[in-house]
PDB file of C-alpha atoms in Angstrom:
ATOM      1  CA  MET A   1      57.547 133.772  65.936  1.00 47.00           C
ATOM      2  CA  ARG A   2      58.423 133.312  62.274  1.00 49.00           C
ATOM      3  CA  LYS A   3      59.487 136.354  60.326  1.00 59.00           C
ATOM      4  CA  ALA A   4      57.065 137.392  57.585  1.00 63.00           C
ATOM      5  CA  GLY A   5      58.156 136.848  53.978  1.00 74.00           C
ATOM      6  CA  LEU A   6      59.258 139.747  51.795  1.00 77.00           C
ATOM      7  CA  GLY A   7      55.976 139.924  49.876  1.00 76.00           C
ATOM      8  CA  LYS A   8      53.950 139.998  53.078  1.00 78.00           C
ATOM      9  CA  ARG A   9      56.196 142.690  54.570  1.00 80.00           C
ATOM     10  CA  ILE A  10      55.783 144.835  51.454  1.00 85.00           C
ATOM     11  CA  ARG A  11      51.985 144.485  51.520  1.00 83.00           C
ATOM     12  CA  ARG A  12      51.963 145.319  55.230  1.00 82.00           C
ATOM     13  CA  GLU A  13      54.110 148.401  54.656  1.00 87.00           C
ATOM     14  CA  VAL A  14      51.802 149.601  51.870  1.00 88.00           C
ATOM     15  CA  ARG A  15      48.746 149.137  54.122  1.00 84.00           C
ATOM     16  CA  VAL A  16      50.353 150.992  57.037  1.00 84.00           C
ATOM     17  CA  ARG A  17      51.461 153.900  54.864  1.00 90.00           C
ATOM     18  CA  ALA A  18      48.017 154.152  53.274  1.00 87.00           C
ATOM     19  CA  LEU A  19      46.408 154.177  56.726  1.00 86.00           C
ATOM     20  CA  LEU A  20      48.762 156.841  58.061  1.00 88.00           C
ATOM     21  CA  ALA A  21      48.124 158.979  54.977  1.00 92.00           C
ATOM     22  CA  ALA A  22      44.327 158.620  55.273  1.00 91.00           C
ATOM     23  CA  LEU A  23      44.142 159.065  59.039  1.00 90.00           C
ATOM     24  CA  PRO A  24      44.144 162.906  59.036  1.00 92.00           C
ATOM     25  CA  ILE A  25      41.203 162.824  56.590  1.00 93.00           C
ATOM     26  CA  PHE A  26      39.256 160.120  58.424  1.00 93.00           C
ATOM     27  CA  SER A  27      39.762 161.815  61.796  1.00 93.00           C
ATOM     28  CA  ARG A  28      37.872 164.907  60.607  1.00 95.00           C
ATOM     29  CA  LEU A  29      34.735 163.005  59.615  1.00 96.00           C
ATOM     30  CA  PRO A  30      31.553 163.335  61.674  1.00 95.00           C
ATOM     31  CA  HIS A  31      30.878 160.218  63.751  1.00 96.00           C
ATOM     32  CA  ARG A  32      27.954 159.000  61.651  1.00 95.00           C
ATOM     33  CA  ALA A  33      29.825 159.593  58.395  1.00 97.00           C
ATOM     34  CA  ALA A  34      32.850 157.664  59.696  1.00 96.00           C
ATOM     35  CA  VAL A  35      30.648 154.728  60.660  1.00 97.00           C
ATOM     36  CA  ALA A  36      28.900 154.719  57.270  1.00 97.00           C
ATOM     37  CA  LEU A  37      32.168 154.929  55.336  1.00 97.00           C
ATOM     38  CA  GLY A  38      33.713 152.211  57.494  1.00 97.00           C
ATOM     39  CA  ALA A  39      30.797 149.897  56.806  1.00 97.00           C
ATOM     40  CA  ALA A  40      31.171 150.504  53.070  1.00 98.00           C
ATOM     41  CA  LEU A  41      34.905 149.804  53.169  1.00 97.00           C
ATOM     42  CA  GLY A  42      34.335 146.647  55.198  1.00 97.00           C
ATOM     43  CA  SER A  43      31.762 145.428  52.677  1.00 97.00           C
ATOM     44  CA  VAL A  44      34.221 146.066  49.837  1.00 98.00           C
ATOM     45  CA  ALA A  45      36.857 144.064  51.755  1.00 97.00           C
ATOM     46  CA  TRP A  46      34.465 141.085  51.857  1.00 98.00           C
ATOM     47  CA  TYR A  47      34.737 140.851  48.072  1.00 97.00           C
ATOM     48  CA  ALA A  48      38.295 142.160  47.699  1.00 96.00           C
ATOM     49  CA  VAL A  49      40.029 139.809  50.168  1.00 95.00           C
ATOM     50  CA  PRO A  50      38.968 136.276  49.140  1.00 96.00           C
ATOM     51  CA  ARG A  51      41.313 134.474  51.533  1.00 96.00           C
ATOM     52  CA  HIS A  52      39.727 136.084  54.596  1.00 97.00           C
ATOM     53  CA  ARG A  53      36.243 135.663  53.121  1.00 98.00           C
ATOM     54  CA  ARG A  54      36.872 131.922  52.743  1.00 98.00           C
ATOM     55  CA  LEU A  55      38.205 131.716  56.310  1.00 98.00           C
ATOM     56  CA  ALA A  56      35.128 133.490  57.664  1.00 98.00           C
ATOM     57  CA  LEU A  57      32.760 131.174  55.797  1.00 98.00           C
ATOM     58  CA  ARG A  58      34.658 128.099  56.938  1.00 98.00           C
ATOM     59  CA  HIS A  59      34.566 129.180  60.569  1.00 98.00           C
ATOM     60  CA  LEU A  60      30.888 130.072  60.373  1.00 98.00           C
ATOM     61  CA  ALA A  61      30.203 126.598  58.984  1.00 98.00           C
ATOM     62  CA  LEU A  62      32.059 125.057  61.939  1.00 97.00           C
ATOM     63  CA  ALA A  63      30.192 127.176  64.478  1.00 98.00           C
ATOM     64  CA  PHE A  64      26.745 127.111  62.837  1.00 98.00           C
ATOM     65  CA  PRO A  65      26.492 123.906  60.765  1.00 98.00           C
ATOM     66  CA  GLU A  66      22.719 123.998  61.087  1.00 97.00           C
ATOM     67  CA  ARG A  67      22.371 127.398  59.378  1.00 98.00           C
ATOM     68  CA  SER A  68      22.061 127.891  55.635  1.00 98.00           C
ATOM     69  CA  GLU A  69      24.882 128.967  53.354  1.00 98.00           C
ATOM     70  CA  SER A  70      23.038 132.209  52.563  1.00 98.00           C
ATOM     71  CA  TRP A  71      22.728 133.001  56.286  1.00 98.00           C
ATOM     72  CA  ARG A  72      26.442 132.395  56.818  1.00 98.00           C
ATOM     73  CA  ARG A  73      27.330 134.614  53.863  1.00 98.00           C
ATOM     74  CA  ARG A  74      25.090 137.359  55.192  1.00 98.00           C
ATOM     75  CA  VAL A  75      26.635 137.151  58.680  1.00 98.00           C
ATOM     76  CA  GLY A  76      30.171 136.979  57.284  1.00 98.00           C
ATOM     77  CA  ARG A  77      29.645 140.042  55.115  1.00 98.00           C
ATOM     78  CA  ALA A  78      28.097 141.887  58.076  1.00 98.00           C
ATOM     79  CA  SER A  79      31.092 141.021  60.269  1.00 98.00           C
ATOM     80  CA  PHE A  80      33.437 142.615  57.707  1.00 98.00           C
ATOM     81  CA  ALA A  81      31.224 145.706  57.654  1.00 98.00           C
ATOM     82  CA  ASN A  82      31.257 145.865  61.441  1.00 97.00           C
ATOM     83  CA  LEU A  83      35.045 145.666  61.500  1.00 97.00           C
ATOM     84  CA  GLY A  84      35.184 148.555  59.042  1.00 97.00           C
ATOM     85  CA  ARG A  85      32.763 150.579  61.150  1.00 97.00           C
ATOM     86  CA  SER A  86      34.814 149.962  64.270  1.00 96.00           C
ATOM     87  CA  ALA A  87      38.101 150.893  62.592  1.00 94.00           C
ATOM     88  CA  LEU A  88      36.896 154.245  61.310  1.00 96.00           C
ATOM     89  CA  GLU A  89      35.037 154.902  64.536  1.00 95.00           C
ATOM     90  CA  LEU A  90      38.386 154.782  66.330  1.00 93.00           C
ATOM     91  CA  CYS A  91      39.718 157.404  63.940  1.00 93.00           C
ATOM     92  CA  VAL A  92      37.174 159.875  65.353  1.00 94.00           C
ATOM     93  CA  ALA A  93      37.096 158.471  68.899  1.00 92.00           C
ATOM     94  CA  SER A  94      38.728 161.556  70.412  1.00 89.00           C
ATOM     95  CA  ARG A  95      35.682 163.590  69.320  1.00 89.00           C
ATOM     96  CA  VAL A  96      33.054 161.027  70.337  1.00 87.00           C
ATOM     97  CA  ASP A  97      31.019 161.649  73.496  1.00 89.00           C
ATOM     98  CA  LEU A  98      31.359 158.240  75.141  1.00 87.00           C
ATOM     99  CA  LEU A  99      28.526 158.839  77.590  1.00 86.00           C
ATOM    100  CA  ASP A 100      26.123 159.421  74.686  1.00 91.00           C
ATOM    101  CA  SER A 101      27.387 156.844  72.200  1.00 95.00           C
ATOM    102  CA  VAL A 102      28.291 154.001  74.609  1.00 96.00           C
ATOM    103  CA  THR A 103      25.593 153.151  77.137  1.00 96.00           C
ATOM    104  CA  MET A 104      25.836 150.719  80.043  1.00 96.00           C
ATOM    105  CA  ALA A 105      23.306 147.896  80.342  1.00 97.00           C
ATOM    106  CA  PRO A 106      21.214 148.166  83.535  1.00 97.00           C
ATOM    107  CA  GLY A 107      23.228 147.056  86.556  1.00 97.00           C
ATOM    108  CA  SER A 108      26.506 146.636  84.657  1.00 97.00           C
ATOM    109  CA  LEU A 109      28.331 149.660  86.033  1.00 95.00           C
ATOM    110  CA  GLU A 110      27.028 148.870  89.517  1.00 96.00           C
ATOM    111  CA  ILE A 111      28.488 145.347  89.327  1.00 97.00           C
ATOM    112  CA  LEU A 112      31.865 146.678  88.292  1.00 96.00           C
ATOM    113  CA  ARG A 113      31.955 149.475  90.872  1.00 96.00           C
ATOM    114  CA  SER A 114      30.960 147.057  93.625  1.00 97.00           C
ATOM    115  CA  LEU A 115      33.698 144.561  92.758  1.00 97.00           C
ATOM    116  CA  HIS A 116      36.278 147.322  92.368  1.00 96.00           C
ATOM    117  CA  ALA A 117      35.333 148.717  95.781  1.00 96.00           C
ATOM    118  CA  GLU A 118      36.294 145.410  97.406  1.00 96.00           C
ATOM    119  CA  GLY A 119      39.908 146.361  96.705  1.00 94.00           C
ATOM    120  CA  HIS A 120      41.188 143.021  95.425  1.00 95.00           C
ATOM    121  CA  GLY A 121      41.519 144.076  91.783  1.00 97.00           C
ATOM    122  CA  VAL A 122      39.329 142.979  88.883  1.00 98.00           C
ATOM    123  CA  VAL A 123      40.321 140.818  85.913  1.00 98.00           C
ATOM    124  CA  ALA A 124      38.017 141.632  82.996  1.00 98.00           C
ATOM    125  CA  PHE A 125      37.777 138.912  80.349  1.00 98.00           C
ATOM    126  CA  SER A 126      36.619 140.229  76.985  1.00 97.00           C
ATOM    127  CA  CYS A 127      36.493 139.412  73.284  1.00 97.00           C
ATOM    128  CA  HIS A 128      36.696 140.841  69.778  1.00 97.00           C
ATOM    129  CA  LEU A 129      32.977 141.575  69.593  1.00 98.00           C
ATOM    130  CA  GLY A 130      31.526 144.890  68.492  1.00 97.00           C
ATOM    131  CA  ASN A 131      33.959 147.790  68.940  1.00 96.00           C
ATOM    132  CA  TRP A 132      36.016 146.342  71.781  1.00 95.00           C
ATOM    133  CA  GLU A 133      38.309 149.389  72.016  1.00 93.00           C
ATOM    134  CA  LEU A 134      35.327 151.527  73.032  1.00 95.00           C
ATOM    135  CA  LEU A 135      34.509 149.036  75.801  1.00 96.00           C
ATOM    136  CA  ALA A 136      37.707 149.786  77.737  1.00 94.00           C
ATOM    137  CA  ARG A 137      37.374 153.513  77.046  1.00 94.00           C
ATOM    138  CA  ARG A 138      33.827 153.603  78.395  1.00 95.00           C
ATOM    139  CA  ILE A 139      34.860 151.883  81.628  1.00 95.00           C
ATOM    140  CA  ALA A 140      37.813 154.242  82.039  1.00 94.00           C
ATOM    141  CA  SER A 141      35.524 157.226  81.437  1.00 93.00           C
ATOM    142  CA  ALA A 142      33.550 156.156  84.527  1.00 92.00           C
ATOM    143  CA  GLY A 143      36.622 156.933  86.631  1.00 93.00           C
ATOM    144  CA  LEU A 144      37.859 153.376  87.098  1.00 95.00           C
ATOM    145  CA  PRO A 145      41.609 152.588  86.801  1.00 96.00           C
ATOM    146  CA  VAL A 146      41.798 150.464  83.648  1.00 96.00           C
ATOM    147  CA  ALA A 147      44.784 148.744  82.065  1.00 97.00           C
ATOM    148  CA  THR A 148      44.950 146.214  79.248  1.00 96.00           C
ATOM    149  CA  ILE A 149      47.146 143.222  78.469  1.00 93.00           C
ATOM    150  CA  ALA A 150      47.797 143.429  74.757  1.00 86.00           C
ATOM    151  CA  ARG A 151      50.010 142.226  71.952  1.00 87.00           C
ATOM    152  CA  GLU A 152      51.865 144.907  70.045  1.00 86.00           C
ATOM    153  CA  ALA A 153      50.716 145.507  66.482  1.00 82.00           C
ATOM    154  CA  ASN A 154      52.812 144.157  63.614  1.00 79.00           C
ATOM    155  CA  ASP A 155      54.104 147.676  62.996  1.00 85.00           C
ATOM    156  CA  PRO A 156      55.463 149.943  65.775  1.00 88.00           C
ATOM    157  CA  ARG A 157      53.739 152.950  64.216  1.00 89.00           C
ATOM    158  CA  LEU A 158      50.358 151.272  64.718  1.00 88.00           C
ATOM    159  CA  THR A 159      51.297 150.264  68.269  1.00 88.00           C
ATOM    160  CA  ALA A 160      52.097 153.909  69.009  1.00 89.00           C
ATOM    161  CA  LEU A 161      48.719 155.019  67.624  1.00 88.00           C
ATOM    162  CA  ILE A 162      46.854 152.461  69.736  1.00 88.00           C
ATOM    163  CA  ASP A 163      48.821 153.381  72.850  1.00 89.00           C
ATOM    164  CA  GLN A 164      48.256 157.106  72.308  1.00 90.00           C
ATOM    165  CA  GLY A 165      44.501 156.615  71.907  1.00 88.00           C
ATOM    166  CA  ARG A 166      44.262 154.573  75.103  1.00 91.00           C
ATOM    167  CA  ARG A 167      46.456 156.884  77.152  1.00 91.00           C
ATOM    168  CA  SER A 168      44.365 159.875  76.085  1.00 90.00           C
ATOM    169  CA  ILE A 169      41.543 158.554  78.248  1.00 90.00           C
ATOM    170  CA  GLY A 170      43.682 157.094  81.032  1.00 92.00           C
ATOM    171  CA  ILE A 171      44.099 153.476  79.920  1.00 95.00           C
ATOM    172  CA  GLU A 172      47.530 151.935  80.422  1.00 94.00           C
ATOM    173  CA  SER A 173      48.714 149.191  78.057  1.00 93.00           C
ATOM    174  CA  PHE A 174      50.898 146.348  79.269  1.00 94.00           C
ATOM    175  CA  TRP A 175      52.514 144.952  76.127  1.00 91.00           C
ATOM    176  CA  ARG A 176      53.187 141.228  76.275  1.00 87.00           C
ATOM    177  CA  GLY A 177      56.857 140.323  76.395  1.00 83.00           C
ATOM    178  CA  LYS A 178      58.048 143.818  77.316  1.00 87.00           C
ATOM    179  CA  PRO A 179      60.534 144.020  80.223  1.00 89.00           C
ATOM    180  CA  GLY A 180      58.772 144.764  83.496  1.00 90.00           C
ATOM    181  CA  ALA A 181      55.271 144.105  82.114  1.00 91.00           C
ATOM    182  CA  ILE A 182      54.493 141.262  84.552  1.00 93.00           C
ATOM    183  CA  ARG A 183      55.629 143.279  87.555  1.00 95.00           C
ATOM    184  CA  ARG A 184      53.488 146.242  86.497  1.00 95.00           C
ATOM    185  CA  ILE A 185      50.454 143.981  85.917  1.00 96.00           C
ATOM    186  CA  VAL A 186      50.724 142.564  89.437  1.00 96.00           C
ATOM    187  CA  GLU A 187      51.187 146.035  90.926  1.00 97.00           C
ATOM    188  CA  HIS A 188      48.104 147.272  89.061  1.00 97.00           C
ATOM    189  CA  LEU A 189      45.955 144.429  90.409  1.00 97.00           C
ATOM    190  CA  LYS A 190      47.298 144.742  93.955  1.00 96.00           C
ATOM    191  CA  ALA A 191      46.393 148.428  93.840  1.00 96.00           C
ATOM    192  CA  GLY A 192      42.801 147.390  93.063  1.00 96.00           C
ATOM    193  CA  GLY A 193      42.841 148.208  89.360  1.00 97.00           C
ATOM    194  CA  VAL A 194      40.802 146.721  86.518  1.00 97.00           C
ATOM    195  CA  LEU A 195      42.863 144.601  84.114  1.00 98.00           C
ATOM    196  CA  ALA A 196      41.234 143.842  80.743  1.00 97.00           C
ATOM    197  CA  ALA A 197      42.276 141.037  78.404  1.00 97.00           C
ATOM    198  CA  LEU A 198      40.886 139.714  75.119  1.00 97.00           C
ATOM    199  CA  VAL A 199      40.853 135.914  75.349  1.00 97.00           C
ATOM    200  CA  ASP A 200      39.064 134.790  72.190  1.00 97.00           C
ATOM    201  CA  GLN A 201      42.010 134.353  69.817  1.00 95.00           C
ATOM    202  CA  ASP A 202      44.578 131.623  69.195  1.00 96.00           C
ATOM    203  CA  THR A 203      47.871 133.379  69.976  1.00 91.00           C
ATOM    204  CA  GLU A 204      51.374 132.241  70.870  1.00 89.00           C
ATOM    205  CA  VAL A 205      50.995 132.472  74.649  1.00 92.00           C
ATOM    206  CA  ALA A 206      50.511 130.009  77.505  1.00 94.00           C
ATOM    207  CA  ALA A 207      47.016 128.612  77.051  1.00 97.00           C
ATOM    208  CA  HIS A 208      44.321 126.152  78.024  1.00 98.00           C
ATOM    209  CA  PHE A 209      42.330 124.182  75.477  1.00 98.00           C
ATOM    210  CA  VAL A 210      38.662 124.756  76.296  1.00 98.00           C
ATOM    211  CA  PRO A 211      35.457 124.277  74.275  1.00 98.00           C
ATOM    212  CA  PHE A 212      34.294 127.033  71.930  1.00 98.00           C
ATOM    213  CA  PHE A 213      31.315 126.181  69.740  1.00 98.00           C
ATOM    214  CA  GLY A 214      31.867 122.522  70.607  1.00 97.00           C
ATOM    215  CA  ARG A 215      35.515 122.375  69.503  1.00 97.00           C
ATOM    216  CA  PRO A 216      38.726 122.689  71.537  1.00 98.00           C
ATOM    217  CA  ALA A 217      40.119 126.194  71.199  1.00 98.00           C
ATOM    218  CA  ARG A 218      43.538 127.353  72.386  1.00 98.00           C
ATOM    219  CA  THR A 219      42.740 130.144  74.850  1.00 98.00           C
ATOM    220  CA  PRO A 220      45.122 132.474  76.751  1.00 97.00           C
ATOM    221  CA  ARG A 221      45.341 131.400  80.383  1.00 97.00           C
ATOM    222  CA  ALA A 222      47.162 134.369  81.949  1.00 96.00           C
ATOM    223  CA  PRO A 223      43.999 136.289  83.009  1.00 97.00           C
ATOM    224  CA  ALA A 224      42.638 133.241  84.830  1.00 97.00           C
ATOM    225  CA  ASP A 225      46.045 132.491  86.340  1.00 97.00           C
ATOM    226  CA  LEU A 226      46.181 136.037  87.733  1.00 97.00           C
ATOM    227  CA  ALA A 227      42.654 135.854  89.155  1.00 97.00           C
ATOM    228  CA  VAL A 228      43.394 132.535  90.858  1.00 96.00           C
ATOM    229  CA  ARG A 229      46.831 133.460  92.175  1.00 96.00           C
ATOM    230  CA  TYR A 230      46.021 136.923  93.509  1.00 95.00           C
ATOM    231  CA  GLY A 231      42.404 136.441  94.544  1.00 95.00           C
ATOM    232  CA  THR A 232      41.047 139.112  92.235  1.00 96.00           C
ATOM    233  CA  ARG A 233      37.433 139.347  91.162  1.00 97.00           C
ATOM    234  CA  ALA A 234      36.545 138.271  87.625  1.00 97.00           C
ATOM    235  CA  ILE A 235      34.043 139.654  85.122  1.00 98.00           C
ATOM    236  CA  LEU A 236      33.117 139.297  81.484  1.00 98.00           C
ATOM    237  CA  GLY A 237      32.866 142.641  79.710  1.00 97.00           C
ATOM    238  CA  ARG A 238      31.409 142.869  76.205  1.00 97.00           C
ATOM    239  CA  ILE A 239      30.041 145.493  73.893  1.00 98.00           C
ATOM    240  CA  HIS A 240      27.701 145.374  70.934  1.00 97.00           C
ATOM    241  CA  ARG A 241      26.245 147.853  68.493  1.00 96.00           C
ATOM    242  CA  VAL A 242      22.598 148.737  69.123  1.00 96.00           C
ATOM    243  CA  ALA A 243      22.465 151.408  66.372  1.00 94.00           C
ATOM    244  CA  PRO A 244      24.950 152.474  63.674  1.00 91.00           C
ATOM    245  CA  SER A 245      26.790 154.833  66.062  1.00 93.00           C
ATOM    246  CA  VAL A 246      25.490 153.651  69.462  1.00 96.00           C
ATOM    247  CA  HIS A 247      26.826 150.798  71.581  1.00 97.00           C
ATOM    248  CA  GLN A 248      25.894 149.043  74.804  1.00 98.00           C
ATOM    249  CA  VAL A 249      28.301 147.589  77.363  1.00 98.00           C
ATOM    250  CA  VAL A 250      27.279 144.488  79.316  1.00 98.00           C
ATOM    251  CA  ILE A 251      29.157 143.424  82.468  1.00 97.00           C
ATOM    252  CA  GLU A 252      28.557 140.131  84.244  1.00 97.00           C
ATOM    253  CA  ARG A 253      30.400 138.590  87.145  1.00 97.00           C
ATOM    254  CA  LEU A 254      32.350 135.366  86.706  1.00 97.00           C
ATOM    255  CA  GLU A 255      32.801 133.202  89.772  1.00 93.00           C
ATOM    256  CA  VAL A 256      36.290 131.779  90.265  1.00 87.00           C
ATOM    257  CA  PRO A 257      35.553 128.033  90.470  1.00 86.00           C
ATOM    258  CA  GLU A 258      36.502 125.867  93.410  1.00 87.00           C
ATOM    259  CA  ALA A 259      38.901 123.033  92.539  1.00 83.00           C
ATOM    260  CA  ALA A 260      41.602 120.906  94.091  1.00 79.00           C
ATOM    261  CA  ASP A 261      44.492 122.899  92.662  1.00 93.00           C
ATOM    262  CA  ALA A 262      45.291 126.231  91.015  1.00 95.00           C
ATOM    263  CA  GLU A 263      45.848 124.647  87.591  1.00 96.00           C
ATOM    264  CA  GLU A 264      42.328 123.246  87.482  1.00 96.00           C
ATOM    265  CA  ARG A 265      40.788 126.453  88.842  1.00 96.00           C
ATOM    266  CA  SER A 266      42.537 128.398  86.083  1.00 97.00           C
ATOM    267  CA  ARG A 267      41.288 125.992  83.419  1.00 97.00           C
ATOM    268  CA  LEU A 268      37.712 126.074  84.729  1.00 97.00           C
ATOM    269  CA  LEU A 269      37.671 129.879  84.877  1.00 98.00           C
ATOM    270  CA  THR A 270      39.042 130.098  81.334  1.00 98.00           C
ATOM    271  CA  ALA A 271      36.342 127.659  80.200  1.00 98.00           C
ATOM    272  CA  ALA A 272      33.611 129.645  81.980  1.00 97.00           C
ATOM    273  CA  ALA A 273      34.751 132.899  80.368  1.00 98.00           C
ATOM    274  CA  THR A 274      34.922 131.241  76.950  1.00 98.00           C
ATOM    275  CA  ALA A 275      31.425 129.776  77.356  1.00 98.00           C
ATOM    276  CA  ALA A 276      30.121 133.254  78.213  1.00 98.00           C
ATOM    277  CA  ILE A 277      31.885 134.663  75.144  1.00 98.00           C
ATOM    278  CA  GLU A 278      30.320 131.980  72.972  1.00 98.00           C
ATOM    279  CA  GLY A 279      26.908 132.982  74.283  1.00 98.00           C
ATOM    280  CA  ALA A 280      27.597 136.609  73.383  1.00 98.00           C
ATOM    281  CA  VAL A 281      28.794 135.665  69.897  1.00 98.00           C
ATOM    282  CA  ARG A 282      25.677 133.555  69.344  1.00 98.00           C
ATOM    283  CA  GLU A 283      23.573 136.609  70.233  1.00 98.00           C
ATOM    284  CA  HIS A 284      25.485 138.887  67.854  1.00 98.00           C
ATOM    285  CA  PRO A 285      27.360 136.732  65.320  1.00 98.00           C
ATOM    286  CA  GLU A 286      27.550 139.590  62.823  1.00 98.00           C
ATOM    287  CA  GLU A 287      29.833 141.519  65.215  1.00 98.00           C
ATOM    288  CA  TRP A 288      32.544 138.887  65.782  1.00 98.00           C
ATOM    289  CA  VAL A 289      35.816 138.447  63.823  1.00 98.00           C
ATOM    290  CA  TRP A 290      35.083 135.263  61.882  1.00 98.00           C
ATOM    291  CA  MET A 291      38.168 135.713  59.686  1.00 97.00           C
ATOM    292  CA  HIS A 292      40.395 134.842  62.673  1.00 96.00           C
ATOM    293  CA  GLU A 293      41.604 131.212  62.732  1.00 97.00           C
ATOM    294  CA  ARG A 294      40.175 130.451  66.167  1.00 97.00           C
ATOM    295  CA  TRP A 295      40.574 126.668  65.930  1.00 97.00           C
ATOM    296  CA  ARG A 296      43.988 126.702  64.217  1.00 96.00           C
ATOM    297  CA  SER A 297      45.753 124.844  67.065  1.00 95.00           C
ATOM    298  CA  GLN A 298      44.435 121.558  68.336  1.00 93.00           C
ATOM    299  CA  PRO A 299      45.529 119.527  71.370  1.00 90.00           C
TER     300      PRO A 299
END
């Protein structure tokens, strides 16, 4: 991975220090106030960060060419507001009653408990929709053994904050590239655990190119590889905001496809998960991260 330039490193350091300084203040806010302030800050960012605004509009035009420019601007601005809401919501997450603020769609928890009870482990595909950090926390709060595959943040201080928040509710993080991470992932699955992974971003990992909004998108393949190799069950887990401070989790089973070889089964499962994610994003486009360069790499 290329090292960031000096200017970028300075801007990143300023942002991290500002966040660390503001965190004690944000963490004392009531839940509703944090959500409202986050939405306001996200809306300001829409106007204050033109590069990311342009990226969001370009990606919305690729995904929804049939929609009007005004619709795309409205959705893009709403996605920035949602990201702000989610960020400040995490600042107060330790004081949020997950059972009240994060509901489970009918049948979702039953699907997950049933698959977990089979004892083969569960690979949970997910995406950057809604407040995805609360998704894993809600599942863990139901008493299920949850771990995540994740990339460390650009700053170790932020990684430590994320890890602390997850561990506080019993979620273990397996950081990509860390010594022993693969062994611990396999042990977690063999013990029947739930392993969650976000697969809707173009990152520097082994990947399949599968369709996303009609275009090839470089998609992490490790979750599908694990499901195929170890015979685990597979699900799609997603969350969306049904009110300013209320969310709903939806769980659906993904069938591991039959194919002649493991490579093709992995590709087909990755494609099936990505198609399900696309469907969720189409339902709630204002909650996805349109500023991410999803189609940056092409085959």
